[in-house]
mmCIF file of C-alpha atoms and ligand atoms in Angstrom:
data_model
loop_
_atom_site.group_PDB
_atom_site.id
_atom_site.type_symbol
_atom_site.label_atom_id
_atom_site.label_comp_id
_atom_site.label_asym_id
_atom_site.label_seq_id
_atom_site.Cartn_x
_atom_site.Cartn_y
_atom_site.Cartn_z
ATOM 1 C CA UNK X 1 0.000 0.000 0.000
ATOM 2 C CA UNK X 2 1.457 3.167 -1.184
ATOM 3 C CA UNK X 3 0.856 6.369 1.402
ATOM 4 C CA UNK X 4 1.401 9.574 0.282
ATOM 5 C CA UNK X 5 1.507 12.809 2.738
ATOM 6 C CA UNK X 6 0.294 16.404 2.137
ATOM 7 C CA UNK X 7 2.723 16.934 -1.180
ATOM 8 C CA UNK X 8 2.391 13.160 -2.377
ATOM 9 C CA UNK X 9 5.434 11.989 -1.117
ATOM 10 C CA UNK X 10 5.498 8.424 -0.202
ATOM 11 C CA UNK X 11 6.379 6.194 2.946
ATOM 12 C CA UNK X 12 9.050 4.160 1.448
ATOM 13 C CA UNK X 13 11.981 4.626 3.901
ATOM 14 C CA UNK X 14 12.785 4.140 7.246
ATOM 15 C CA UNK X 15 16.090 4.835 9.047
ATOM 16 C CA UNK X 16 15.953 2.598 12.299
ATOM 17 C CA UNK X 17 18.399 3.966 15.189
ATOM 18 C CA UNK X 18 19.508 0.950 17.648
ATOM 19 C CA UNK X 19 21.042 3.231 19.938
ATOM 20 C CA UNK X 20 21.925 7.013 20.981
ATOM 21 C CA UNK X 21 25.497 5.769 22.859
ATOM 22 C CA UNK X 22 28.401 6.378 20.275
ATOM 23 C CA UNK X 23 32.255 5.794 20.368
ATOM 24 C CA UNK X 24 33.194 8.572 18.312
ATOM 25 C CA UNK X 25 32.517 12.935 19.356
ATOM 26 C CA UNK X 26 32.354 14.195 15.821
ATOM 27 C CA UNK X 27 32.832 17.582 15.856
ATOM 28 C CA UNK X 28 29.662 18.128 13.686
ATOM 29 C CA UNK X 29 27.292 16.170 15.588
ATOM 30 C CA UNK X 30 28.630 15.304 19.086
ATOM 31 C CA UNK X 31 30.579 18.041 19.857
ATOM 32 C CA UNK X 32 29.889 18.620 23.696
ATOM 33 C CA UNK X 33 31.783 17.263 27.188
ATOM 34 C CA UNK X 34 28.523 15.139 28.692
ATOM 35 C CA UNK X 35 25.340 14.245 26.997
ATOM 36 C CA UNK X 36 21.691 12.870 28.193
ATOM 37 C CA UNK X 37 21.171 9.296 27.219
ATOM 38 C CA UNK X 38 17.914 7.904 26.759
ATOM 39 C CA UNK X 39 16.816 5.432 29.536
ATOM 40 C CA UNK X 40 17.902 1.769 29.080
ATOM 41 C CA UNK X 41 14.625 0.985 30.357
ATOM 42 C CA UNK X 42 13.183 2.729 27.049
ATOM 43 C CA UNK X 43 15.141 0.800 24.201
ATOM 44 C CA UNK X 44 13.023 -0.996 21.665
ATOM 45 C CA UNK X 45 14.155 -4.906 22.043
ATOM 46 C CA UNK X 46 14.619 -6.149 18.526
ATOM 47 C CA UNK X 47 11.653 -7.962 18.982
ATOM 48 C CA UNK X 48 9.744 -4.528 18.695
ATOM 49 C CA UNK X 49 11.623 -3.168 16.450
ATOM 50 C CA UNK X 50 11.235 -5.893 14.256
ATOM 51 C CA UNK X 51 7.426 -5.858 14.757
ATOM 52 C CA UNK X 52 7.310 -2.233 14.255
ATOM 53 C CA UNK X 53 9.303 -2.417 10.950
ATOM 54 C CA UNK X 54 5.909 -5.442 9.825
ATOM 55 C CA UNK X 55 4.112 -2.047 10.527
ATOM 56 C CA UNK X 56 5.925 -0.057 8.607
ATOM 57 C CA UNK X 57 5.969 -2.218 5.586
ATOM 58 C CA UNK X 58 2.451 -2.798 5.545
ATOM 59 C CA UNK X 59 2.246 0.872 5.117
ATOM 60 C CA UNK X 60 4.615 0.409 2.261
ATOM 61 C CA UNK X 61 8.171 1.093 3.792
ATOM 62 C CA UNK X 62 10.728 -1.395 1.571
ATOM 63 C CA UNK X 63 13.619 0.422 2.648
ATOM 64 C CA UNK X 64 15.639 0.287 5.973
ATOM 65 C CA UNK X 65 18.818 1.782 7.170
ATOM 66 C CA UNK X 66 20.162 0.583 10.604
ATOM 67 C CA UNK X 67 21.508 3.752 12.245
ATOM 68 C CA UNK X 68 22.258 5.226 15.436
ATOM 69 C CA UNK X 69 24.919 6.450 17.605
ATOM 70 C CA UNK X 70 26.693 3.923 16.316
ATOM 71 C CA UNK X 71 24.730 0.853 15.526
ATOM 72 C CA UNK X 72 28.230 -1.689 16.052
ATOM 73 C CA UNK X 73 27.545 -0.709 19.849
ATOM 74 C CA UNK X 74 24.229 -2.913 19.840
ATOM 75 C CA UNK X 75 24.779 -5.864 21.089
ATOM 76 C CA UNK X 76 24.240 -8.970 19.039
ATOM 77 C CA UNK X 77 23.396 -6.357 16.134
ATOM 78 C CA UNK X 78 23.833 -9.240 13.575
ATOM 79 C CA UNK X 79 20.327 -10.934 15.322
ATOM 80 C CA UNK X 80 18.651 -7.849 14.348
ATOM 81 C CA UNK X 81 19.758 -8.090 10.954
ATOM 82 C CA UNK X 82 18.717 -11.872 10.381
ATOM 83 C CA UNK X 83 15.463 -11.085 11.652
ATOM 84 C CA UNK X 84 14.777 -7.983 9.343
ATOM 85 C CA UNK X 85 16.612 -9.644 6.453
ATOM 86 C CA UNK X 86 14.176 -12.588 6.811
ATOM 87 C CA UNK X 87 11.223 -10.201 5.477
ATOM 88 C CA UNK X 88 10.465 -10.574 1.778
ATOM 89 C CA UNK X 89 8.680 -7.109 1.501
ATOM 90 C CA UNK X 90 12.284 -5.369 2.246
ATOM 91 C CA UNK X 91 14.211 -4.667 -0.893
ATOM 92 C CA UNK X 92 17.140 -2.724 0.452
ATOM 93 C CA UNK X 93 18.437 -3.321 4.344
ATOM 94 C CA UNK X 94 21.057 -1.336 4.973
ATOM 95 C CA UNK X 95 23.563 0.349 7.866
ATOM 96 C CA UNK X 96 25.206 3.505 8.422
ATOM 97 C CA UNK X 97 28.394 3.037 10.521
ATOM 98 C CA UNK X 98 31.314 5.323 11.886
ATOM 99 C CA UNK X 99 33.017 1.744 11.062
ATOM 100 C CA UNK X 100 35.217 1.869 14.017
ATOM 101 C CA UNK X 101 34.025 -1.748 15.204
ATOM 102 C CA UNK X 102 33.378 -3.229 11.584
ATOM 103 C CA UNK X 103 36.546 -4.921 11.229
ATOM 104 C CA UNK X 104 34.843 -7.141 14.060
ATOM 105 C CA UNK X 105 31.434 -7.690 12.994
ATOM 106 C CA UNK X 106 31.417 -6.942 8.860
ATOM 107 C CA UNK X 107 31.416 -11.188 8.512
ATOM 108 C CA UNK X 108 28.697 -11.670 10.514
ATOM 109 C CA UNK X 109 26.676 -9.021 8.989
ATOM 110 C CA UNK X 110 26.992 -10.192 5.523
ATOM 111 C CA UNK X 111 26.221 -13.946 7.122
ATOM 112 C CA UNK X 112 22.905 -12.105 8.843
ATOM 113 C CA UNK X 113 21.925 -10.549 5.531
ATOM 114 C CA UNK X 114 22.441 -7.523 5.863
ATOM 115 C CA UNK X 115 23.173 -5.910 2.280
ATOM 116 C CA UNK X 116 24.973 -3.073 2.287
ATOM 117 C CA UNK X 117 27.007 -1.091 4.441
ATOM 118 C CA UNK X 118 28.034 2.664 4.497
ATOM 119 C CA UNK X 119 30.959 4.187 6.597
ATOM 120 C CA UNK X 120 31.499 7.710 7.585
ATOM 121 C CA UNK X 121 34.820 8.622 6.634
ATOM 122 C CA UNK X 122 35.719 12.180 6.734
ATOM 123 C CA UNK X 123 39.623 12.223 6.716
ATOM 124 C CA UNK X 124 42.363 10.028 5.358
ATOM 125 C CA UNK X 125 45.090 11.503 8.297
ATOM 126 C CA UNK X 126 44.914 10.398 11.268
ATOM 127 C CA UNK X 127 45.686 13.357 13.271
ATOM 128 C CA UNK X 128 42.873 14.806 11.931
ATOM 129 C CA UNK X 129 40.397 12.423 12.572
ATOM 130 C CA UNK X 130 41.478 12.522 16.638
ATOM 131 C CA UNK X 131 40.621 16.281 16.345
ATOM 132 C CA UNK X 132 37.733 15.970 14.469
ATOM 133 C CA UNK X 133 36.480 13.028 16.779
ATOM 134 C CA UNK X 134 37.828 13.096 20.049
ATOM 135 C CA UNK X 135 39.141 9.727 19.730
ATOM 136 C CA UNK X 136 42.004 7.723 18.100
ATOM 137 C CA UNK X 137 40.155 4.937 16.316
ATOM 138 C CA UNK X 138 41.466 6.330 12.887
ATOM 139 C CA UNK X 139 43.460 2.746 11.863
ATOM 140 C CA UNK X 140 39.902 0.908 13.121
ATOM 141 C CA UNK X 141 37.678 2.818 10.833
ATOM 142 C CA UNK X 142 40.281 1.715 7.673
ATOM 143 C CA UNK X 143 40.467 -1.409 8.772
ATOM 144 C CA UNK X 144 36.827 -1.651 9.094
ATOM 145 C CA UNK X 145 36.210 -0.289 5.546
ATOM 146 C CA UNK X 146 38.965 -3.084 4.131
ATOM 147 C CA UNK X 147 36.633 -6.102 6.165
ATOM 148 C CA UNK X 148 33.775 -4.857 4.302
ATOM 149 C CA UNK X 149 35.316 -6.070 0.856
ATOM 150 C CA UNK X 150 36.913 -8.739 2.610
ATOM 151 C CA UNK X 151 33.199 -9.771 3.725
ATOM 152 C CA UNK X 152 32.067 -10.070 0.413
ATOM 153 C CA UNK X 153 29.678 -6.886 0.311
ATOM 154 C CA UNK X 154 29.259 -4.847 -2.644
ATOM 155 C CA UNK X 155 27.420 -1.420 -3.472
ATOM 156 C CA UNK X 156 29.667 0.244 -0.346
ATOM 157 C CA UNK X 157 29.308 3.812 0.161
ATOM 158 C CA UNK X 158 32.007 6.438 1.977
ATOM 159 C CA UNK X 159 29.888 9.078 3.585
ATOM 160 C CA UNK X 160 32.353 12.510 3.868
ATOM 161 C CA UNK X 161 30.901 15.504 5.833
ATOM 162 C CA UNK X 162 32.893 18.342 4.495
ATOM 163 C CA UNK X 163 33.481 21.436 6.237
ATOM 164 C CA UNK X 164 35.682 24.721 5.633
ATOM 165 C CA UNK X 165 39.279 24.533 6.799
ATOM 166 C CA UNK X 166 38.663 21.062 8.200
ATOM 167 C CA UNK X 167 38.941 17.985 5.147
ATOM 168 C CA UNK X 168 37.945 20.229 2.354
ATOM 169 C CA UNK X 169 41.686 19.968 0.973
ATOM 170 C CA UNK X 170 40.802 15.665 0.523
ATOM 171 C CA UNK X 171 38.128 15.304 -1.795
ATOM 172 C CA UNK X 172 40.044 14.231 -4.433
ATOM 173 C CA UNK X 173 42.297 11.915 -1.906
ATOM 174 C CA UNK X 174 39.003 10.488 -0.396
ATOM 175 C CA UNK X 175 37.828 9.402 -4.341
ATOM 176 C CA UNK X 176 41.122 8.080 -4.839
ATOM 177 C CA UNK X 177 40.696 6.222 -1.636
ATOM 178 C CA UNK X 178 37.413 5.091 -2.540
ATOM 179 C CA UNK X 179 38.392 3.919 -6.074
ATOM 180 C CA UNK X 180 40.816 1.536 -4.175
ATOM 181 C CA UNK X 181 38.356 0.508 -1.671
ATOM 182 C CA UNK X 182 36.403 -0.064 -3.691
ATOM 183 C CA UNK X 183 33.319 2.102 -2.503
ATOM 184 C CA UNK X 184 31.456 5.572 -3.954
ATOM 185 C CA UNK X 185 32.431 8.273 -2.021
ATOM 186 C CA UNK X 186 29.466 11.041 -1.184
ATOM 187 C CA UNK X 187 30.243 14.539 0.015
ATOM 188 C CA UNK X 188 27.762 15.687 2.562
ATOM 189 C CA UNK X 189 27.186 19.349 3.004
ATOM 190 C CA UNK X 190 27.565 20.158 6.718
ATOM 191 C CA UNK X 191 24.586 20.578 8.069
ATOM 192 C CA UNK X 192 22.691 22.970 10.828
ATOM 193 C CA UNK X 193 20.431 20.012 12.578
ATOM 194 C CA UNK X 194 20.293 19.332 16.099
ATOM 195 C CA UNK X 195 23.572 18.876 17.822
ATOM 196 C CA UNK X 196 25.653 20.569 15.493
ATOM 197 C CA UNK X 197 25.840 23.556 18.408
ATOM 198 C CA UNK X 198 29.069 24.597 16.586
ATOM 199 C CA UNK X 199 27.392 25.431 12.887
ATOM 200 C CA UNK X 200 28.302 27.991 10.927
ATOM 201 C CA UNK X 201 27.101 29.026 7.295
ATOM 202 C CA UNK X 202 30.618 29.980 6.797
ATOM 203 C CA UNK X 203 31.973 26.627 7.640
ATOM 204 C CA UNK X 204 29.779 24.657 4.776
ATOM 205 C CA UNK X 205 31.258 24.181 1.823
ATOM 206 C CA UNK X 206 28.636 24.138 -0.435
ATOM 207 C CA UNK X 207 28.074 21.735 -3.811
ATOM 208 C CA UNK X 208 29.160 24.372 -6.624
ATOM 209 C CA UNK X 209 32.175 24.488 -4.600
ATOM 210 C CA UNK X 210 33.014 20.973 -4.449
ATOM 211 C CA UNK X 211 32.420 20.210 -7.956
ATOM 212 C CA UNK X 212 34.766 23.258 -8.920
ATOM 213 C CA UNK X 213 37.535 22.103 -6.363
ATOM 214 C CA UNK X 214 37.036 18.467 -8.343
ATOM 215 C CA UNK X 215 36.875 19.855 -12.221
ATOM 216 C CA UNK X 216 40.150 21.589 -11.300
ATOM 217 C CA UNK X 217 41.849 18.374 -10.368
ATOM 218 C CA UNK X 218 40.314 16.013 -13.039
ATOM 219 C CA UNK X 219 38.649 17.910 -15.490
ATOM 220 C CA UNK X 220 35.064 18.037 -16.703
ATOM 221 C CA UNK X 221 32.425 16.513 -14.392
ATOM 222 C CA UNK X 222 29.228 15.004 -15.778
ATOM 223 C CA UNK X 223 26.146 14.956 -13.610
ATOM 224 C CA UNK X 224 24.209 11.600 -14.294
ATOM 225 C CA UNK X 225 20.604 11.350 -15.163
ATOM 226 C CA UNK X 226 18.767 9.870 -12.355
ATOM 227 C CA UNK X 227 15.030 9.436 -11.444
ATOM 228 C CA UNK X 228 15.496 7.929 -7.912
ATOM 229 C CA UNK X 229 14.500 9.601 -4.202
ATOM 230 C CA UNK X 230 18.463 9.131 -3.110
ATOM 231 C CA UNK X 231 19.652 12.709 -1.592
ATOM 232 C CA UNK X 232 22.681 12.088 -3.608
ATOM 233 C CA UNK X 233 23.043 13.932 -7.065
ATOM 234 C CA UNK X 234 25.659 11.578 -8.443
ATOM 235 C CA UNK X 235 28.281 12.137 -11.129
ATOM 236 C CA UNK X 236 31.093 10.860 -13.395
ATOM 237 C CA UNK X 237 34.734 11.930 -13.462
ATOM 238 C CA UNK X 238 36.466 11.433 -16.791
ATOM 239 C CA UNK X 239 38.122 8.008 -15.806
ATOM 240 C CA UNK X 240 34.030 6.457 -15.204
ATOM 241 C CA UNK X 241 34.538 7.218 -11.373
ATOM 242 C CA UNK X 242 31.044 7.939 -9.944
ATOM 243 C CA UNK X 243 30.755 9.745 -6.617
ATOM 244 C CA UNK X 244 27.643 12.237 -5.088
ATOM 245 C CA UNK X 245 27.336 14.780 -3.292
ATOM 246 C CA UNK X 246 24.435 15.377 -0.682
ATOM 247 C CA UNK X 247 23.358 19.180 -0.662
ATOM 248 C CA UNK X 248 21.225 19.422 1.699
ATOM 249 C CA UNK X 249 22.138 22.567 3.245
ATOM 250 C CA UNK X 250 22.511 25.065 -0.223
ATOM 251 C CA UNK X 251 19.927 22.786 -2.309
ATOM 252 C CA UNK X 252 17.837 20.225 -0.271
ATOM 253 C CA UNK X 253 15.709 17.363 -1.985
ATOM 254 C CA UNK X 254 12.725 17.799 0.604
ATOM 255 C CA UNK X 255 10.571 17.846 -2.739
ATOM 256 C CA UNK X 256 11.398 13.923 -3.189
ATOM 257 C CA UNK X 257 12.045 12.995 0.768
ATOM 258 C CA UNK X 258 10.467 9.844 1.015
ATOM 259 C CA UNK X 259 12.314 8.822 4.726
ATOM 260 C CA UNK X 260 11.356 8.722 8.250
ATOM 261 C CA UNK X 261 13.020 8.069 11.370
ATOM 262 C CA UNK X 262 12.834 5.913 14.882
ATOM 263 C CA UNK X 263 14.693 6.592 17.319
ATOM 264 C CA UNK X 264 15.975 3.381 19.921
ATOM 265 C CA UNK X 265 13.402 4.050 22.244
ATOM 266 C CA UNK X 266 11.005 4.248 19.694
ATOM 267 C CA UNK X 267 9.776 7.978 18.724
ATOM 268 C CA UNK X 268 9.049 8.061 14.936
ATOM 269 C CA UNK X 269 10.204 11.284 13.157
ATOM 270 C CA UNK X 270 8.807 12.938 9.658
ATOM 271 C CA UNK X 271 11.959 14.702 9.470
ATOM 272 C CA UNK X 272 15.946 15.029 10.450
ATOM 273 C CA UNK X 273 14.454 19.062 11.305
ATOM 274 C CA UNK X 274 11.047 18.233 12.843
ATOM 275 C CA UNK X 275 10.941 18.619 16.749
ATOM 276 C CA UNK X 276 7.902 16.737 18.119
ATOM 277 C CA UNK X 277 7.869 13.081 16.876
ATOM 278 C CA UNK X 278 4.977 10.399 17.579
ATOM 279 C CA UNK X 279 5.730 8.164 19.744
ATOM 280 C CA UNK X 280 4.705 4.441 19.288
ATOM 281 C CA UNK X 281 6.599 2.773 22.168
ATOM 282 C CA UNK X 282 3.626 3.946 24.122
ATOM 283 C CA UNK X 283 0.945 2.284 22.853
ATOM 284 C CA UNK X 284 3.335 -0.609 21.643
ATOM 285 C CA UNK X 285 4.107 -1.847 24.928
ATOM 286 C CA UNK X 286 0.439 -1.007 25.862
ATOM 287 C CA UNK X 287 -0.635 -3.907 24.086
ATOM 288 C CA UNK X 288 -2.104 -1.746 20.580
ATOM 289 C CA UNK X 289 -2.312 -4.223 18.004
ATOM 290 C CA UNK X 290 -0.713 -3.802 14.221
ATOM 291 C CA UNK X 291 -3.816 -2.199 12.552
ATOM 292 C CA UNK X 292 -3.863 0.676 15.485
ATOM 293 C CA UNK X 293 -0.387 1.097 15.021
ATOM 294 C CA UNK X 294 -0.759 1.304 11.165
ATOM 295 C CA UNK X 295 -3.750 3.870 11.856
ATOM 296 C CA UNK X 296 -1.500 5.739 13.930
ATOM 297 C CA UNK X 297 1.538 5.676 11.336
ATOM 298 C CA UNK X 298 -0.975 6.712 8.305
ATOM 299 C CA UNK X 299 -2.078 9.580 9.907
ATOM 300 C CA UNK X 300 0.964 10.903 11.124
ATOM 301 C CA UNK X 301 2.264 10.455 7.618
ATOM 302 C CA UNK X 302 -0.941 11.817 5.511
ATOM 303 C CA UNK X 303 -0.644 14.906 7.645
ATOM 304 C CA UNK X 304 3.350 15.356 6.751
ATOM 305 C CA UNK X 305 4.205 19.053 5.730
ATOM 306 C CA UNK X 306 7.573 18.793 6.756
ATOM 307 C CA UNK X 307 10.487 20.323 4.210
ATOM 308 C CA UNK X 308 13.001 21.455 7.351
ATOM 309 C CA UNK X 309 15.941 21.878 5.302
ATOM 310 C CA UNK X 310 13.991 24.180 2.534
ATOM 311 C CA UNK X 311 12.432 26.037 5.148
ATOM 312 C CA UNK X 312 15.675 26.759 7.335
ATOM 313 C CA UNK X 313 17.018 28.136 3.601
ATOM 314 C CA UNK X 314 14.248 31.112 3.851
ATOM 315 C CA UNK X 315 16.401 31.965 7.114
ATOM 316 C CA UNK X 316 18.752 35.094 6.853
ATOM 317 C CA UNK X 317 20.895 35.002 9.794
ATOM 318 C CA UNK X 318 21.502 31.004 10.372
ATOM 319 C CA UNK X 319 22.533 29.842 13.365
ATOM 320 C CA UNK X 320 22.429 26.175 14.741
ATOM 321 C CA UNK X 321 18.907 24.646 15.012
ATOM 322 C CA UNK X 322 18.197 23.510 18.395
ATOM 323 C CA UNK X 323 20.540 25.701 21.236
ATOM 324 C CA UNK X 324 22.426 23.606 23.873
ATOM 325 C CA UNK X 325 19.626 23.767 26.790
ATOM 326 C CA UNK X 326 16.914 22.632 24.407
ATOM 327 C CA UNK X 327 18.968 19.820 23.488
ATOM 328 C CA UNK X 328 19.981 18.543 27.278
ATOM 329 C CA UNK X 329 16.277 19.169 27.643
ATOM 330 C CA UNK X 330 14.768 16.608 25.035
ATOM 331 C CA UNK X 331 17.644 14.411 23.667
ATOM 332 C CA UNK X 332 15.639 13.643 20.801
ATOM 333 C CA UNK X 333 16.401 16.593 19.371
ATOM 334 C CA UNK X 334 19.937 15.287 18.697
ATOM 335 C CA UNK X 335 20.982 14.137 15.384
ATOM 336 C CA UNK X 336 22.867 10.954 17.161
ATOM 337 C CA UNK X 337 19.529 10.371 18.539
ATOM 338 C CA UNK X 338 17.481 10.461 15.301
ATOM 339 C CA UNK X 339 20.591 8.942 13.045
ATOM 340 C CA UNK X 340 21.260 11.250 10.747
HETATM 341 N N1 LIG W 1 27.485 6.832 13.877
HETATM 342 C C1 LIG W 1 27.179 6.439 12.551
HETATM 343 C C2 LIG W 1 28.001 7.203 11.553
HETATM 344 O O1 LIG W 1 28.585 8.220 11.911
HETATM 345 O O2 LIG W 1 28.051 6.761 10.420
HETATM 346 C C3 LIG W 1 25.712 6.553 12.202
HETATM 347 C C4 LIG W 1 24.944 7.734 12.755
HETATM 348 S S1 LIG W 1 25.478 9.332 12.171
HETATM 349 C C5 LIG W 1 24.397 10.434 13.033
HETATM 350 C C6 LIG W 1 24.829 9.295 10.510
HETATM 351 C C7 LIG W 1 25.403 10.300 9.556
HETATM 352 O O3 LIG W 1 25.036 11.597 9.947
HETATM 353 C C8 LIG W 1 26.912 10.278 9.448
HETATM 354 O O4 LIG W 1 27.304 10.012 8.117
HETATM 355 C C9 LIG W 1 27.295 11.670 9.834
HETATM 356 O O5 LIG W 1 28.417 12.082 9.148
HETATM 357 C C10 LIG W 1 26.055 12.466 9.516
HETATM 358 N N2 LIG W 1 25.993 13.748 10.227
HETATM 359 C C11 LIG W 1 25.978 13.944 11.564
HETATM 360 N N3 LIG W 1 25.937 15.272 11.850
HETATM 361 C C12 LIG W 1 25.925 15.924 10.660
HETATM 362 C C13 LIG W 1 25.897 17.309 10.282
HETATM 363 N N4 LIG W 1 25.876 18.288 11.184
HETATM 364 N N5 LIG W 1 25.874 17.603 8.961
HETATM 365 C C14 LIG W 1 25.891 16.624 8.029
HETATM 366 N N6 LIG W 1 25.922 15.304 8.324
HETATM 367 C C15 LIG W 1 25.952 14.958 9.618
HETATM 368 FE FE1 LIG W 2 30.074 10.816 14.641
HETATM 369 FE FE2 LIG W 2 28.080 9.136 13.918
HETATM 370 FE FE3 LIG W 2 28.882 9.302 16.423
HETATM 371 FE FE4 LIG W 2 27.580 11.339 15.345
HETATM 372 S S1 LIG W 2 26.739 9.340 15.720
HETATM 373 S S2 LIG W 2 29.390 11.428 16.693
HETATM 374 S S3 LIG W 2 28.348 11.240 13.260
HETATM 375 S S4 LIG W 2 30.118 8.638 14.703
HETATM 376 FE FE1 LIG W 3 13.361 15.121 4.296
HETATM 377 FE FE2 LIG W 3 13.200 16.851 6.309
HETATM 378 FE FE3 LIG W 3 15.584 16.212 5.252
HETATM 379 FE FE4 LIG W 3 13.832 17.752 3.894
HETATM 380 S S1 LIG W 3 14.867 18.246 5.817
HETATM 381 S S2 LIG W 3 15.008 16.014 3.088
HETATM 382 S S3 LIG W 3 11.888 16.794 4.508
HETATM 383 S S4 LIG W 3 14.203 14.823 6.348
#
């Protein structure tokens, strides 16, 4: 059943977070000393999530991305994955990962069924990557992206948040990097969403500039042709190397946006910007069977007028989203809660 909200946009895609902890303190997400974790008490067991997700797909959903924090914290992710994998209405089940513990677990992914796997890789130097994380899991993350190969996955992607002054200098390096991998790299515009308390406009490096830093490298760029909902506008170097580039801060795709989020302790959001969500843990655990659920899900969706990222272009003077006390007030508002 296909469900289309307020501008016809469909329910087709769900990002799933497993959990708000993380291992990493990316500057452009995590980028405080303490944080406010969701209650233990309040995480979804896979069972539920994997009952929620039936939901979901009844409603038409035949995408999934397995996100958190970082989803490799999870225990016995991998069970999670066999039991979502086992559903025949889900086309595409995939993971976002900072990759830091995939070196471990990338075999018994690809045993579980999961099919494809994208890292966040913003540097090639390590140095950089301890001051852009907080952490010194650089090697780990490479390692991680090697196991992925090794594991016998295909269609990997290398997720790159660029910002000004930071890893704007390796875009060619990361392609090169990618080629080898092998895996697409995508640049991601940095953007202002919640937790990101250190935004700046001046710090985003926006597509136009990307594409000229590339054509000066390797010459003329051609944008592919595509008709999907991916945020990615892709495109093809002269040797046949694709890559993308996600601009969802100078021009967003919130015309297309066909995805949703739930957070670990199950709050479903209509957008990465919105900040209420509807929360379905409630009347989950109070016994509300599928079809109330589904009612619940259809109208949340049939109302959706969300386009955050078009709207928050209108703004003159940007600043970050969501200001520090708002976030220690309501962690949902944090993009490690809602997965990015
Ligand atoms: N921890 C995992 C990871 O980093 O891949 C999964 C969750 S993380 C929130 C998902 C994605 O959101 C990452 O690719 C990350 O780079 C991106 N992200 C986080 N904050 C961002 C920001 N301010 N602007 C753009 N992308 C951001
Ligand atoms: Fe970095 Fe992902 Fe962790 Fe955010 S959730 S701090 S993007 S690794
Ligand atoms: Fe979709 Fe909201 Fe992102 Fe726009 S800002 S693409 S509507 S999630």
């Amino acid at each position: 059943m296909a469900l289309g909200d307020t501008y016809g946009r469909q329910l087709r895609n769900l990002r799933i977070s497993v959990t708000d902890r993380c291992n990493l303190r990316c500057a452009y997400c995590m980028p405080e000393e303490d944080y406010v974790w969701l209650p233990r008490a309040e995480i979804l067991h896979f069972g539920e999530i994997a009952a929620l997700a039936d939901v979901f797909m009844d409603l038409g959903v035949d995408k999934i991305r397995l996100t958190g924090g970082e989803p490799l914290l999870r225990r016995e992710l991998p069970r999670l994955v066999r039991m979502l994998a086992a559903k025949p209405r889900l086309r595409d089940l995939a993971m976002t990962t900072n990759g830091v513990l995939l070196a471990e677990h990338a075999g018994a992914l690809k045993e579980a069924g999961l099919h494809r796997v994208t890292v966040s890789l913003d540097t090639l130097r390590p140095e950089r990557f301890a001051a852009l994380t907080r952490r010194q899991s650089h090697a780990q993350v490479l390692a991680g992206i090697e196991a992925v190969t090794r594991a016998g996955f295909s269609e990997t992607k290398l997720d790159t948040v660029v910002m000004r002054g930071v890893n704007d200098d390796e875009l060619a390096e990361l392609i090169e990097f990618g080629k080898r991998a092998p895996a697409e790299v995508r640049f991601i515009e940095y953007m202002d969403v919640g937790g990101a308390t250190r935004w700046s406009m001046d710090q985003v490096v926006s597509r136009r500039e990307m594409l000229a830093m590339l054509e000066g490298r390797y010459g003329r760029i051609e944008p592919l042709a595509e008709t999907s909902s991916a945020p990615a506008d892709r495109y093809r170097l002269p040797d046949g190397t694709v890559f993308g580039i996600i601009s969802s801060t100078t021009a967003p795709f919130c015309s297309s946006c066909d995805r949703s989020r739930l957070t670990a302790d199950g709050v479903w959001y209509l957008c990465l910007y919105a900040q209420r969500g509807v929360d379905l843990r409630g009347p989950f655990r109070r016994g509300a069977r599928p079809e109330e659920l589904a009612a619940l899900i259809a109208d949340g969706w049939g109302r959706r007028t969300d386009r955050g990222a078009e709207q928050r272009l209108a703004v003159r003077e940007r600043s970050p989203l969501v200001q520090l006390a708002h976030l220690k007030a309501d962690p949902h508002l944090e993009m490690h809660t809602r997965g990015g």
